[in-house]
Coordinates of C-alpha atoms and ligand atoms in Angstrom, one line a residue:
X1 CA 16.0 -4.4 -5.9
X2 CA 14.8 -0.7 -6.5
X3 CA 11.5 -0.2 -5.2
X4 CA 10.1 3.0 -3.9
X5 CA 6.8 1.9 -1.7
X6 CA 5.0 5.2 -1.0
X7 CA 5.4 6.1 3.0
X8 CA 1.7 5.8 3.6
X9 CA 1.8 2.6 1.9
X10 CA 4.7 1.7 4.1
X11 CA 3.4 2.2 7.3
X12 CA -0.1 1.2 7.1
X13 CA 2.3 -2.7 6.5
X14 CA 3.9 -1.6 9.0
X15 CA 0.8 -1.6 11.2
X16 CA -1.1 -4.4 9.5
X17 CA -3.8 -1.7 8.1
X18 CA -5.6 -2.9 4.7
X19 CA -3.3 -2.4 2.1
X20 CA -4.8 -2.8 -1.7
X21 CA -2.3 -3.5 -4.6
X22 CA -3.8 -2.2 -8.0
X23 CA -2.0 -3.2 -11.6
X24 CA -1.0 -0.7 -14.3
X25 CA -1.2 -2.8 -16.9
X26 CA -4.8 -2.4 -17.4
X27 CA -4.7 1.4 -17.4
X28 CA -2.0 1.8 -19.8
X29 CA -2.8 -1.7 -21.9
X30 CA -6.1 -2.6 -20.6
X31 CA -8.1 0.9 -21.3
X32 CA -8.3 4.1 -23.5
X33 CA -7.2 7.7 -22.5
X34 CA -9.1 9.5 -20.4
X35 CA -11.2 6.5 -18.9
X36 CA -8.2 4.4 -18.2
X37 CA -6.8 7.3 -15.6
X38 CA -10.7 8.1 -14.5
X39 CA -11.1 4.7 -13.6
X40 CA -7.5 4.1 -11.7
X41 CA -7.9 7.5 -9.8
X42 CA -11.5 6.2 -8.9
X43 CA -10.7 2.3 -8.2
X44 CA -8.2 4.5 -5.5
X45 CA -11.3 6.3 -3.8
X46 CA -13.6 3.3 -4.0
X47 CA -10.3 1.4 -1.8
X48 CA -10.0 4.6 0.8
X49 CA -14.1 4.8 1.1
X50 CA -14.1 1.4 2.3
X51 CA -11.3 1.7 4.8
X52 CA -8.2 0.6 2.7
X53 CA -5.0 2.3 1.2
X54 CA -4.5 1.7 -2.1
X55 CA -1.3 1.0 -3.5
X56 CA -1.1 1.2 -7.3
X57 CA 2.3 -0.1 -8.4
X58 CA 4.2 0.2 -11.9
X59 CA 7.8 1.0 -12.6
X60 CA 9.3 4.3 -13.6
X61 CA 13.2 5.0 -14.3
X62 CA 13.4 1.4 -13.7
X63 CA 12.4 1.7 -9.6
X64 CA 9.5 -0.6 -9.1
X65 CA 6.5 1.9 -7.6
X66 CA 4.8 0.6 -4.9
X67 CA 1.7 3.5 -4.5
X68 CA 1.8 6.0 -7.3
X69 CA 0.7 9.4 -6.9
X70 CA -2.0 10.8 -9.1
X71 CA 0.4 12.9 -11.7
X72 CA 2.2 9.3 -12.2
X73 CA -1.0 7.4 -12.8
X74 CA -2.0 9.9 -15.2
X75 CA 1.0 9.5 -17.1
X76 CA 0.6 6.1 -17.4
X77 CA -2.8 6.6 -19.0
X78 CA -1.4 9.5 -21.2
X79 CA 1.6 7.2 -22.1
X80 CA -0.4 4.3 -22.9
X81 CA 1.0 1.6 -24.8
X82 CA 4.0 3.3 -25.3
X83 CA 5.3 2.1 -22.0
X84 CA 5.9 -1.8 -22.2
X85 CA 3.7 -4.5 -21.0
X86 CA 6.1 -5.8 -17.9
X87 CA 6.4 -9.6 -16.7
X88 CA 8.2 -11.3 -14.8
X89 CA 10.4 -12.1 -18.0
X90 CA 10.8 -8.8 -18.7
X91 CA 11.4 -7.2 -15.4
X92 CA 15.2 -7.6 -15.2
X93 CA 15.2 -5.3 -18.5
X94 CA 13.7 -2.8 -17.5
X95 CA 15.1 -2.3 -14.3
X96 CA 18.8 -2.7 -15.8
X97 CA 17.4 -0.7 -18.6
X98 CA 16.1 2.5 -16.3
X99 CA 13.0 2.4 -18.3
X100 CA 9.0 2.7 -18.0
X101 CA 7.0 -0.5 -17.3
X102 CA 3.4 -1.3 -16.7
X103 CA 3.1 -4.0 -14.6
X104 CA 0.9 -7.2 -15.4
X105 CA -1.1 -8.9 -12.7
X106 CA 2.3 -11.2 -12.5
X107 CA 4.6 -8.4 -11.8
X108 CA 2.5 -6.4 -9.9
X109 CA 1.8 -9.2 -7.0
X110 CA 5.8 -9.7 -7.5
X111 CA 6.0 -6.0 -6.4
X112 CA 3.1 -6.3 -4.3
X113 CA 4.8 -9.2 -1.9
X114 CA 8.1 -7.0 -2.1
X115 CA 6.5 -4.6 -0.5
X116 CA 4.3 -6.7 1.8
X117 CA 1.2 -6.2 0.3
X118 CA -1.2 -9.3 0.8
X119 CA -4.3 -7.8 -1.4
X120 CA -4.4 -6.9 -5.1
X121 CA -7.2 -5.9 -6.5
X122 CA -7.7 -6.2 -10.4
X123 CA -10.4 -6.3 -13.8
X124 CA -9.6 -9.8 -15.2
X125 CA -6.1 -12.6 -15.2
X126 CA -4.7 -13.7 -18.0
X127 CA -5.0 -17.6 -18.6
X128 CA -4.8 -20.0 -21.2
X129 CA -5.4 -18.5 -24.4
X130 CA -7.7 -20.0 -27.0
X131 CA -5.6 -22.7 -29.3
X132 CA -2.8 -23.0 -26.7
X133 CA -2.5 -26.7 -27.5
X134 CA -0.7 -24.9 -30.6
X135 CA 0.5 -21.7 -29.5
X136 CA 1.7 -22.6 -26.3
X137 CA 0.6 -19.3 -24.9
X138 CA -0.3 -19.8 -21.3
X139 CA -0.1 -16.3 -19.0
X140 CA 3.0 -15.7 -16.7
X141 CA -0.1 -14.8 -14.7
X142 CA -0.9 -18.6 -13.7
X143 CA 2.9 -19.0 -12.9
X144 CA 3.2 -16.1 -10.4
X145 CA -0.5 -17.1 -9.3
X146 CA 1.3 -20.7 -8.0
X147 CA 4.4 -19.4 -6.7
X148 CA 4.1 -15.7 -5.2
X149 CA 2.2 -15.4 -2.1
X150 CA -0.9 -12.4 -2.9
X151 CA -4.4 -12.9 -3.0
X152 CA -6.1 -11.3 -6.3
X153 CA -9.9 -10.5 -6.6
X154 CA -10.7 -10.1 -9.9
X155 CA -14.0 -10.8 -12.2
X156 CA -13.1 -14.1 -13.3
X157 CA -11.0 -14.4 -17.0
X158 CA -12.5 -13.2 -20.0
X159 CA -13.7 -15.7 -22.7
X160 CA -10.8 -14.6 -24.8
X161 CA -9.2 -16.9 -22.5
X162 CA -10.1 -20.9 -23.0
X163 CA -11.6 -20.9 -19.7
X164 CA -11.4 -24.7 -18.8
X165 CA -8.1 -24.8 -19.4
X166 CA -7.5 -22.0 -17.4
X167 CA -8.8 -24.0 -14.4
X168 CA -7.3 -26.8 -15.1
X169 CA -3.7 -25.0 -15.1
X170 CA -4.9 -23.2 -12.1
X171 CA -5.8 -26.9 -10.1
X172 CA -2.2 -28.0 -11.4
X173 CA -0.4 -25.3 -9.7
X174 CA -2.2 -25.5 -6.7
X175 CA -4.0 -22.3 -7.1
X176 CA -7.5 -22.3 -4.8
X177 CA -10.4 -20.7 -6.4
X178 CA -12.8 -18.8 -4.7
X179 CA -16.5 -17.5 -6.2
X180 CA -17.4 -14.2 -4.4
X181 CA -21.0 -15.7 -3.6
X182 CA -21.4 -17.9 -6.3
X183 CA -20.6 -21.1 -7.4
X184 CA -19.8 -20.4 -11.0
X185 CA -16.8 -18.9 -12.3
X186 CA -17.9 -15.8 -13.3
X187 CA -16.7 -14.8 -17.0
X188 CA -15.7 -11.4 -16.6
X189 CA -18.3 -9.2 -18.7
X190 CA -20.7 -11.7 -17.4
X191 CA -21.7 -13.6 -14.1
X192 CA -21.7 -17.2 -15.4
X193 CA -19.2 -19.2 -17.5
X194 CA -20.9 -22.8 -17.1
X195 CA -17.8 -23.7 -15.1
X196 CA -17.3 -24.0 -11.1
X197 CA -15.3 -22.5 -8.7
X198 CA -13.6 -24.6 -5.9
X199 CA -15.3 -22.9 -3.5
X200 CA -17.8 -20.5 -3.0
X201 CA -17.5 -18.0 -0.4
X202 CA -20.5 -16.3 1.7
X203 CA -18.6 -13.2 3.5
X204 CA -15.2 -11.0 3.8
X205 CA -14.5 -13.2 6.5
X206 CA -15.3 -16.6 5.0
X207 CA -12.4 -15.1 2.5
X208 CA -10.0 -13.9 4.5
X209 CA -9.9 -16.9 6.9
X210 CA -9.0 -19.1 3.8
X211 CA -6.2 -16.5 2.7
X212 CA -5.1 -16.9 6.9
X213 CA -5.0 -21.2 6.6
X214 CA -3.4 -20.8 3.5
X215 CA -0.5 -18.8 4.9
X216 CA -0.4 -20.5 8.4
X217 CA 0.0 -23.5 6.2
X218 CA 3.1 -21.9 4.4
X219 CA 1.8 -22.8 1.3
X220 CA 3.0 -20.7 -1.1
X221 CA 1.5 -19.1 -3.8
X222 CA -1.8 -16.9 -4.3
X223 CA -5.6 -17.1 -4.0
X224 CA -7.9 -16.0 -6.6
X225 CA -11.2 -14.4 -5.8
X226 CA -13.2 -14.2 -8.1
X227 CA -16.3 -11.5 -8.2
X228 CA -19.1 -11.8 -10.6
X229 CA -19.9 -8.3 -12.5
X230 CA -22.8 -6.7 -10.7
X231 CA -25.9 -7.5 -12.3
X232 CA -26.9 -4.6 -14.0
X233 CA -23.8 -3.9 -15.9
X234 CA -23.4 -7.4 -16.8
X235 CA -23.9 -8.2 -21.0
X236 CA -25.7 -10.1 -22.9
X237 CA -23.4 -14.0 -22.9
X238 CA -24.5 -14.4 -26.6
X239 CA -23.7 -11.1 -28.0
X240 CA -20.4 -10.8 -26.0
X241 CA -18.9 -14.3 -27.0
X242 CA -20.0 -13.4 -30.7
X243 CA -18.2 -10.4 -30.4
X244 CA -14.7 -12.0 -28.4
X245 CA -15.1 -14.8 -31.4
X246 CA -15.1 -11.8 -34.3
X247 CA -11.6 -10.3 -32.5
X248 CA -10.1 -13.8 -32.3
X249 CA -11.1 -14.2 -35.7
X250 CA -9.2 -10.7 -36.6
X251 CA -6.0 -11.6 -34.3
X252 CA -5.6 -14.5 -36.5
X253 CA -5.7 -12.7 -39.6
X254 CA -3.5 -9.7 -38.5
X255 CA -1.0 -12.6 -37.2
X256 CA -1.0 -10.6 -33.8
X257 CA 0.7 -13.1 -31.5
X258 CA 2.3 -13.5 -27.8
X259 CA 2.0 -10.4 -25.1
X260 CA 0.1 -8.2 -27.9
X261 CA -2.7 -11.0 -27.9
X262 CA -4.8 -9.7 -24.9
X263 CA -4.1 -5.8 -25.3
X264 CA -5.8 -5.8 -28.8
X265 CA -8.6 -8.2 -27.7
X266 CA -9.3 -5.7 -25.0
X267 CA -9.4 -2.9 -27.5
X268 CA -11.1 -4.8 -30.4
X269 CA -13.6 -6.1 -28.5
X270 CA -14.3 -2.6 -26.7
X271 CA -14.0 -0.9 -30.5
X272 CA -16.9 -3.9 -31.6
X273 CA -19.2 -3.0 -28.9
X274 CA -19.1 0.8 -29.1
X275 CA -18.0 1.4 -25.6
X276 CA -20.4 -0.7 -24.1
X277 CA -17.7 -3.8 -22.9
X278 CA -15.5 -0.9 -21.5
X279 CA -18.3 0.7 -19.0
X280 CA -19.4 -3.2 -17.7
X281 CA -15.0 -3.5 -17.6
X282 CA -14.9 -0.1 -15.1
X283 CA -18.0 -1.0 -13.5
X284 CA -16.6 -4.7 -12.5
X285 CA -13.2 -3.3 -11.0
X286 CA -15.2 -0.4 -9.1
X287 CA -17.2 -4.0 -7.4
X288 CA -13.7 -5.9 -7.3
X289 CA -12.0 -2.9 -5.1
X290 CA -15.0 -2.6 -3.0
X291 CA -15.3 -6.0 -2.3
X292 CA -11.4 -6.5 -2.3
X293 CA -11.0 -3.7 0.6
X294 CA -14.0 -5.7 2.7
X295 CA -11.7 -8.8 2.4
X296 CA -8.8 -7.0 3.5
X297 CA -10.2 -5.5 6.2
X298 CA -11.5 -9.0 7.6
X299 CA -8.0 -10.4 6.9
X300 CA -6.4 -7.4 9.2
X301 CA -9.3 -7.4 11.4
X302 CA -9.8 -3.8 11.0
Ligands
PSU401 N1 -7.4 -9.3 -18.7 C1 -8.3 -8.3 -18.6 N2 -7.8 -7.0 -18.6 C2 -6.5 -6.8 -18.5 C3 -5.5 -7.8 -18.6 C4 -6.0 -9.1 -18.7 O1 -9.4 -8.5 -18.6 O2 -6.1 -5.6 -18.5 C5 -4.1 -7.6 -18.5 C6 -3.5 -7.9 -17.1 O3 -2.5 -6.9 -16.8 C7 -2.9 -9.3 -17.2 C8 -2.4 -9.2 -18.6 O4 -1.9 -9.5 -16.3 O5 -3.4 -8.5 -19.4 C9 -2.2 -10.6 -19.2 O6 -1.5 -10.5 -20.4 P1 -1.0 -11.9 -21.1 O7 -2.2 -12.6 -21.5 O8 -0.1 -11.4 -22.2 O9 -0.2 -12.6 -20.1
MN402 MN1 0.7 -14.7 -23.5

């Protein structure tokens, strides 16, 4: 496999330093130009204030990029959607292929346990989407999630996503869910969903030792974290799910289906909302890296 892991990136592995694994996805699919290279460049400082190295991984000339230097993360912002949405289907093209990829949470923790990397930080997981009973579209998200051993701290799953379904899939595939102190599963732009987490966590530490058993027990597969949007950038449930139900309703008219599903939710709902869903969206992954690195660090005992 080609992979290029960036020598700081390398080393602090090496060592057993706090390594943080960040997607590209959501900067090049998940977020418009400037904001989506503002927030990646700034997700990176929030990981190195708290004492962790951030690794942010995509693939360029087919080499899988563990650790991207600034001028690269900016081009995946420029680039945007014109560089492909990469999972794990679609990862033996683009390698072969030489070509640009931005890496979904799947591929990224594929390239993330490549290169070691235990911790990924991210905004939201794709799940089961709404009317999968139909479309059979499930994410290669949950897939990786039960097979590929990296813990993810994210903000929950948007209510794009059918949310109990999403759990269910995740109990199926063995897949433990942590709340970030709290008991609910928090919804992404907001802090409650209704639904509960397997386990709520009090501390870094209360984290990281289940991520420890979880390994010592060679089970394989990941742990998701999830992190409730801080309160005061949190919106209002009603007004949000009004909004994620007006987008649905215009996917369904446009006949937008399969990986373009959550790329023009994202946008659509951002467009609806005037900006307001993208600042709670950077907001939430500034609090997932922070608390991310504090979870690393208690894993590494640094
Ligand atoms: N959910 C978000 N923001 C995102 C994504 C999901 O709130 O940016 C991105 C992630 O990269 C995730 C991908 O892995 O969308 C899931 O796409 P799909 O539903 O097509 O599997
Ligand atoms: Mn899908």
């Amino acid at each position: 496999m080609n992979l290029r892991i960036r020598p700081e990136v390398a080393q602090a592995v090496k060592e057993g330093r706090p390594v943080v694994a960040l997607e590209s996805t959501i900067i090049s699919h998940g977020m418009p130009y400037p904001q989506n290279v503002e927030t990646a460049l700034q997700v990176e400082k929030i990981v190195r204030e708290h004492g962790g190295i951030p690794a942010t991984i995509g693939i360029i000339d087919g080499v899988g990029v563990v650790g991207m230097t600034e001028e690269e993360i900016e081009e995946f912002g420029r680039r945007g959607m014109s560089i492909p949405k990469v999972s794990r289907r679609d990862l033996p093209v683009v390698m072969a292929e030489k070509s640009w990829g931005a890496t979904t949470v799947a591929t990224t923790m594929i390239l993330a346990a490549l290169g070691g990397v235990e911790f990924f930080v991210t905004g939201g997981i794709g799940g089961v989407h709404r009317g999968a009973e139909l479309t059979f579209d499930v994410s290669a998200d949950l897939e990786e999630l039960a097979r590929t051993n990296v813990t993810v701290i994210c903000a929950g799953a948007k209510a794009i996503l059918d949310l109990p379904k999403t759990l269910e899939v995740l109990e199926t595939k063995g897949v433990p869910v942590l709340g970030y102190q709290t008991e609910e599963l928090p919804a992404f732009y907001t802090r409650k969903s209704g639904l509960k987490v397997d386990h709520a966590v009090s501390s870094p530490e209360e984290a990281a030792a289940i991520v420890k058993a979880k390994r010592e027990l060679k089970l394989d597969g990941g742990i998701l974290i999830t992190n409730p949007i801080p309160e005061e950038y949190s919106m209002d449930p009603e007004k949000i799910n009004a909004v994620i139900d007006e987008a649905i309703h215009e996917m369904d008219q446009k006949g937008i289906k399969g990986k373009e599903c959550t790329p023009f939710l994202l946008a659509k709902v951002a467009e609806i909302t005037g900006g307001e869903s993208l600042n709670s969206n950077i907001r939430l992954v500034f609090n997932n890296a922070a608390v991310g690195t504090e979870i690393a660090k208690a894993y590494f005992g640094k």
